[in-house]
C-alpha cells in the first residue's frame, strides 16, 4: 500500500476524507515462480475544497501495462536470446498455470522493442 497524502495538493488543507481506492495488479516472474503484486492507492477528497487526491501509480515499463520488468525481460530474452517462439512460450506458461494470450505477448514484445529503440536512439555507430 502506498502512503496516502496528508494534505490537499490544491489548497493545503488537512481535512481529507477517504473517497475510495485503486488497485494496480502487476504480474511478475522470478525463475519459475509466478506472483501478482497488488498496489493499493487510496483516494481522498478534501473537505475544504472537494478536490480528489491520490498517490501516483507505480512505474510500469510499458504504460498501462500488466507485466512487470522481470517478466518482460524474460519474454524478450527467450524470444531473441534463446530463439524461443512466442507461441511455445505461451504454451509453456499455460502449463505452469499462467495462461497469457499470444497476442498479448506479441504486443508486450513490440512495445518493449519500441521503448528500447527510443532509449538508445542517441547512440549511432560512427562510420
JSON list of C-alpha atoms in Angstrom, two decimals:
[
{"chain": "A", "resi": 1, "resn": "UNK", "atom": "CA", "xyz": [0.00, 0.00, 0.00]},
{"chain": "A", "resi": 2, "resn": "UNK", "atom": "CA", "xyz": [1.29, 3.42, -0.94]},
{"chain": "A", "resi": 3, "resn": "UNK", "atom": "CA", "xyz": [1.23, 6.04, 1.83]},
{"chain": "A", "resi": 4, "resn": "UNK", "atom": "CA", "xyz": [-1.80, 8.34, 1.49]},
{"chain": "A", "resi": 5, "resn": "UNK", "atom": "CA", "xyz": [-1.42, 12.12, 1.22]},
{"chain": "A", "resi": 6, "resn": "UNK", "atom": "CA", "xyz": [-1.53, 14.08, 4.50]},
{"chain": "A", "resi": 7, "resn": "UNK", "atom": "CA", "xyz": [-2.57, 17.41, 2.98]},
{"chain": "A", "resi": 8, "resn": "UNK", "atom": "CA", "xyz": [-4.56, 18.57, -0.03]},
{"chain": "A", "resi": 9, "resn": "UNK", "atom": "CA", "xyz": [-2.29, 19.31, -3.00]},
{"chain": "A", "resi": 10, "resn": "UNK", "atom": "CA", "xyz": [-4.64, 22.08, -4.14]},
{"chain": "A", "resi": 11, "resn": "UNK", "atom": "CA", "xyz": [-5.31, 24.17, -1.01]},
{"chain": "A", "resi": 12, "resn": "UNK", "atom": "CA", "xyz": [-3.03, 22.59, 1.64]},
{"chain": "A", "resi": 13, "resn": "UNK", "atom": "CA", "xyz": [-5.96, 21.68, 3.88]},
{"chain": "A", "resi": 14, "resn": "UNK", "atom": "CA", "xyz": [-5.64, 18.74, 6.26]},
{"chain": "A", "resi": 15, "resn": "UNK", "atom": "CA", "xyz": [-9.31, 17.72, 6.36]},
{"chain": "A", "resi": 16, "resn": "UNK", "atom": "CA", "xyz": [-9.06, 14.79, 3.91]},
{"chain": "A", "resi": 17, "resn": "UNK", "atom": "CA", "xyz": [-11.77, 12.16, 3.74]},
{"chain": "A", "resi": 18, "resn": "UNK", "atom": "CA", "xyz": [-11.28, 8.76, 2.07]},
{"chain": "A", "resi": 19, "resn": "UNK", "atom": "CA", "xyz": [-13.20, 8.54, -1.20]},
{"chain": "A", "resi": 20, "resn": "UNK", "atom": "CA", "xyz": [-12.10, 5.13, -2.46]},
{"chain": "A", "resi": 21, "resn": "UNK", "atom": "CA", "xyz": [-9.03, 3.32, -3.74]},
{"chain": "A", "resi": 22, "resn": "UNK", "atom": "CA", "xyz": [-7.50, 1.96, -6.92]},
{"chain": "A", "resi": 23, "resn": "UNK", "atom": "CA", "xyz": [-5.74, -1.39, -7.07]},
{"chain": "A", "resi": 24, "resn": "UNK", "atom": "CA", "xyz": [-2.98, -1.92, -9.66]},
{"chain": "A", "resi": 25, "resn": "UNK", "atom": "CA", "xyz": [-2.03, -5.54, -10.41]},
{"chain": "A", "resi": 26, "resn": "UNK", "atom": "CA", "xyz": [1.41, -6.34, -11.82]},
{"chain": "A", "resi": 27, "resn": "UNK", "atom": "CA", "xyz": [2.34, -9.86, -12.91]},
{"chain": "A", "resi": 28, "resn": "UNK", "atom": "CA", "xyz": [5.96, -10.66, -12.06]},
{"chain": "A", "resi": 29, "resn": "UNK", "atom": "CA", "xyz": [8.11, -13.70, -12.63]},
{"chain": "A", "resi": 30, "resn": "UNK", "atom": "CA", "xyz": [11.06, -14.93, -10.64]},
{"chain": "A", "resi": 31, "resn": "UNK", "atom": "CA", "xyz": [12.80, -18.01, -12.03]},
{"chain": "A", "resi": 32, "resn": "UNK", "atom": "CA", "xyz": [9.80, -20.33, -12.36]},
{"chain": "A", "resi": 33, "resn": "UNK", "atom": "CA", "xyz": [7.91, -18.65, -9.54]},
{"chain": "A", "resi": 34, "resn": "UNK", "atom": "CA", "xyz": [4.94, -16.53, -10.53]},
{"chain": "A", "resi": 35, "resn": "UNK", "atom": "CA", "xyz": [3.40, -13.82, -8.37]},
{"chain": "A", "resi": 36, "resn": "UNK", "atom": "CA", "xyz": [0.93, -10.98, -8.73]},
{"chain": "A", "resi": 37, "resn": "UNK", "atom": "CA", "xyz": [1.82, -7.76, -6.94]},
{"chain": "A", "resi": 38, "resn": "UNK", "atom": "CA", "xyz": [-1.19, -5.66, -5.94]},
{"chain": "A", "resi": 39, "resn": "UNK", "atom": "CA", "xyz": [-0.58, -2.00, -5.17]},
{"chain": "A", "resi": 40, "resn": "UNK", "atom": "CA", "xyz": [-3.46, -0.24, -3.39]},
{"chain": "A", "resi": 41, "resn": "UNK", "atom": "CA", "xyz": [-3.71, 3.52, -3.82]},
{"chain": "A", "resi": 42, "resn": "UNK", "atom": "CA", "xyz": [-6.34, 5.13, -1.61]},
{"chain": "A", "resi": 43, "resn": "UNK", "atom": "CA", "xyz": [-8.32, 8.10, -2.88]},
{"chain": "A", "resi": 44, "resn": "UNK", "atom": "CA", "xyz": [-9.10, 11.01, -0.60]},
{"chain": "A", "resi": 45, "resn": "UNK", "atom": "CA", "xyz": [-11.25, 14.09, -1.01]},
{"chain": "A", "resi": 46, "resn": "UNK", "atom": "CA", "xyz": [-10.57, 17.39, 0.75]},
{"chain": "A", "resi": 47, "resn": "UNK", "atom": "CA", "xyz": [-13.47, 18.58, 2.91]},
{"chain": "A", "resi": 48, "resn": "UNK", "atom": "CA", "xyz": [-12.46, 22.18, 2.34]},
{"chain": "A", "resi": 49, "resn": "UNK", "atom": "CA", "xyz": [-12.16, 22.37, -1.47]},
{"chain": "A", "resi": 50, "resn": "UNK", "atom": "CA", "xyz": [-13.63, 18.95, -2.51]},
{"chain": "A", "resi": 51, "resn": "UNK", "atom": "CA", "xyz": [-10.54, 18.16, -4.64]},
{"chain": "A", "resi": 52, "resn": "UNK", "atom": "CA", "xyz": [-9.71, 14.44, -5.02]},
{"chain": "A", "resi": 53, "resn": "UNK", "atom": "CA", "xyz": [-6.10, 13.44, -4.26]},
{"chain": "A", "resi": 54, "resn": "UNK", "atom": "CA", "xyz": [-4.34, 10.12, -4.72]},
{"chain": "A", "resi": 55, "resn": "UNK", "atom": "CA", "xyz": [-0.77, 8.82, -4.63]},
{"chain": "A", "resi": 56, "resn": "UNK", "atom": "CA", "xyz": [0.83, 8.38, -8.07]},
{"chain": "A", "resi": 57, "resn": "UNK", "atom": "CA", "xyz": [0.56, 4.99, -9.76]},
{"chain": "A", "resi": 58, "resn": "UNK", "atom": "CA", "xyz": [3.57, 2.67, -9.61]},
{"chain": "A", "resi": 59, "resn": "UNK", "atom": "CA", "xyz": [6.00, 2.71, -12.52]},
{"chain": "A", "resi": 60, "resn": "UNK", "atom": "CA", "xyz": [5.49, 0.19, -15.31]},
{"chain": "A", "resi": 61, "resn": "UNK", "atom": "CA", "xyz": [7.97, -0.40, -18.11]},
{"chain": "A", "resi": 62, "resn": "UNK", "atom": "CA", "xyz": [5.04, -0.25, -20.52]},
{"chain": "A", "resi": 63, "resn": "UNK", "atom": "CA", "xyz": [2.43, 2.42, -19.80]},
{"chain": "A", "resi": 64, "resn": "UNK", "atom": "CA", "xyz": [-0.82, 0.88, -18.53]},
{"chain": "A", "resi": 65, "resn": "UNK", "atom": "CA", "xyz": [0.91, -2.48, -18.78]},
{"chain": "A", "resi": 66, "resn": "UNK", "atom": "CA", "xyz": [0.18, -5.61, -16.81]},
{"chain": "A", "resi": 67, "resn": "UNK", "atom": "CA", "xyz": [3.65, -7.16, -16.96]},
{"chain": "A", "resi": 68, "resn": "UNK", "atom": "CA", "xyz": [6.47, -6.29, -14.61]},
{"chain": "A", "resi": 69, "resn": "UNK", "atom": "CA", "xyz": [10.02, -5.58, -15.78]},
{"chain": "A", "resi": 70, "resn": "UNK", "atom": "CA", "xyz": [11.39, -9.03, -14.96]},
{"chain": "A", "resi": 71, "resn": "UNK", "atom": "CA", "xyz": [8.58, -10.78, -16.85]},
{"chain": "A", "resi": 72, "resn": "UNK", "atom": "CA", "xyz": [9.12, -8.54, -19.88]},
{"chain": "A", "resi": 73, "resn": "UNK", "atom": "CA", "xyz": [12.85, -9.22, -19.73]},
{"chain": "A", "resi": 74, "resn": "UNK", "atom": "CA", "xyz": [12.22, -12.97, -19.55]},
{"chain": "A", "resi": 75, "resn": "UNK", "atom": "CA", "xyz": [9.82, -12.95, -22.54]},
{"chain": "A", "resi": 76, "resn": "UNK", "atom": "CA", "xyz": [12.12, -10.78, -24.68]},
{"chain": "A", "resi": 77, "resn": "UNK", "atom": "CA", "xyz": [15.26, -12.74, -23.75]},
{"chain": "A", "resi": 78, "resn": "UNK", "atom": "CA", "xyz": [13.62, -16.09, -24.51]},
{"chain": "A", "resi": 79, "resn": "UNK", "atom": "CA", "xyz": [12.35, -14.71, -27.84]},
{"chain": "A", "resi": 80, "resn": "UNK", "atom": "CA", "xyz": [15.56, -13.11, -29.08]},
{"chain": "A", "resi": 81, "resn": "UNK", "atom": "CA", "xyz": [18.30, -14.64, -26.92]},
{"chain": "A", "resi": 82, "resn": "UNK", "atom": "CA", "xyz": [17.08, -18.23, -26.81]},
{"chain": "A", "resi": 83, "resn": "UNK", "atom": "CA", "xyz": [15.20, -18.18, -30.15]},
{"chain": "A", "resi": 84, "resn": "UNK", "atom": "CA", "xyz": [12.05, -19.44, -28.42]},
{"chain": "A", "resi": 85, "resn": "UNK", "atom": "CA", "xyz": [8.91, -18.53, -30.41]},
{"chain": "A", "resi": 86, "resn": "UNK", "atom": "CA", "xyz": [6.17, -16.73, -28.51]},
{"chain": "A", "resi": 87, "resn": "UNK", "atom": "CA", "xyz": [3.63, -19.48, -29.18]},
{"chain": "A", "resi": 88, "resn": "UNK", "atom": "CA", "xyz": [5.88, -22.02, -27.39]},
{"chain": "A", "resi": 89, "resn": "UNK", "atom": "CA", "xyz": [6.39, -19.61, -24.53]},
{"chain": "A", "resi": 90, "resn": "UNK", "atom": "CA", "xyz": [2.63, -19.11, -24.24]},
{"chain": "A", "resi": 91, "resn": "UNK", "atom": "CA", "xyz": [2.07, -22.89, -24.21]},
{"chain": "A", "resi": 92, "resn": "UNK", "atom": "CA", "xyz": [4.71, -23.37, -21.50]},
{"chain": "A", "resi": 93, "resn": "UNK", "atom": "CA", "xyz": [3.29, -20.57, -19.35]},
{"chain": "A", "resi": 94, "resn": "UNK", "atom": "CA", "xyz": [-0.21, -22.08, -19.68]},
{"chain": "A", "resi": 95, "resn": "UNK", "atom": "CA", "xyz": [1.15, -25.44, -18.46]},
{"chain": "A", "resi": 96, "resn": "UNK", "atom": "CA", "xyz": [2.63, -23.60, -15.46]},
{"chain": "A", "resi": 97, "resn": "UNK", "atom": "CA", "xyz": [-0.82, -22.18, -14.64]},
{"chain": "A", "resi": 98, "resn": "UNK", "atom": "CA", "xyz": [-0.36, -18.69, -16.11]},
{"chain": "A", "resi": 99, "resn": "UNK", "atom": "CA", "xyz": [-2.22, -18.50, -19.41]},
{"chain": "A", "resi": 100, "resn": "UNK", "atom": "CA", "xyz": [-1.02, -15.47, -21.37]},
{"chain": "A", "resi": 101, "resn": "UNK", "atom": "CA", "xyz": [-2.54, -14.91, -24.80]},
{"chain": "A", "resi": 102, "resn": "UNK", "atom": "CA", "xyz": [-0.14, -14.96, -27.74]},
{"chain": "A", "resi": 103, "resn": "UNK", "atom": "CA", "xyz": [-1.44, -11.60, -28.96]},
{"chain": "A", "resi": 104, "resn": "UNK", "atom": "CA", "xyz": [-0.80, -10.09, -25.52]},
{"chain": "A", "resi": 105, "resn": "UNK", "atom": "CA", "xyz": [2.79, -11.36, -25.51]},
{"chain": "A", "resi": 106, "resn": "UNK", "atom": "CA", "xyz": [3.30, -10.06, -29.06]},
{"chain": "A", "resi": 107, "resn": "UNK", "atom": "CA", "xyz": [2.10, -6.62, -28.01]},
{"chain": "A", "resi": 108, "resn": "UNK", "atom": "CA", "xyz": [4.43, -6.67, -24.97]},
{"chain": "A", "resi": 109, "resn": "UNK", "atom": "CA", "xyz": [7.44, -7.58, -27.15]},
{"chain": "A", "resi": 110, "resn": "UNK", "atom": "CA", "xyz": [6.51, -4.88, -29.69]},
{"chain": "A", "resi": 111, "resn": "UNK", "atom": "CA", "xyz": [6.18, -2.18, -27.04]},
{"chain": "A", "resi": 112, "resn": "UNK", "atom": "CA", "xyz": [9.42, -3.27, -25.35]},
{"chain": "A", "resi": 113, "resn": "UNK", "atom": "CA", "xyz": [11.27, -3.07, -28.67]},
{"chain": "A", "resi": 114, "resn": "UNK", "atom": "CA", "xyz": [9.84, 0.37, -29.43]},
{"chain": "A", "resi": 115, "resn": "UNK", "atom": "CA", "xyz": [10.74, 1.63, -25.97]},
{"chain": "A", "resi": 116, "resn": "UNK", "atom": "CA", "xyz": [14.30, 0.33, -26.15]},
{"chain": "A", "resi": 117, "resn": "UNK", "atom": "CA", "xyz": [14.70, 1.83, -29.64]},
{"chain": "A", "resi": 118, "resn": "UNK", "atom": "CA", "xyz": [13.79, 5.24, -28.21]},
{"chain": "A", "resi": 119, "resn": "UNK", "atom": "CA", "xyz": [16.14, 4.71, -25.25]},
{"chain": "A", "resi": 120, "resn": "UNK", "atom": "CA", "xyz": [19.12, 4.01, -27.49]},
{"chain": "A", "resi": 121, "resn": "UNK", "atom": "CA", "xyz": [18.28, 6.48, -30.27]},
{"chain": "A", "resi": 122, "resn": "UNK", "atom": "CA", "xyz": [21.16, 8.72, -29.13]},
{"chain": "A", "resi": 123, "resn": "UNK", "atom": "CA", "xyz": [23.72, 6.02, -29.92]},
{"chain": "A", "resi": 124, "resn": "UNK", "atom": "CA", "xyz": [24.77, 5.81, -33.52]},
{"chain": "A", "resi": 125, "resn": "UNK", "atom": "CA", "xyz": [27.83, 3.89, -34.70]},
{"chain": "A", "resi": 126, "resn": "UNK", "atom": "CA", "xyz": [30.48, 6.16, -36.11]},
{"chain": "A", "resi": 127, "resn": "UNK", "atom": "CA", "xyz": [31.15, 5.28, -39.76]}
]
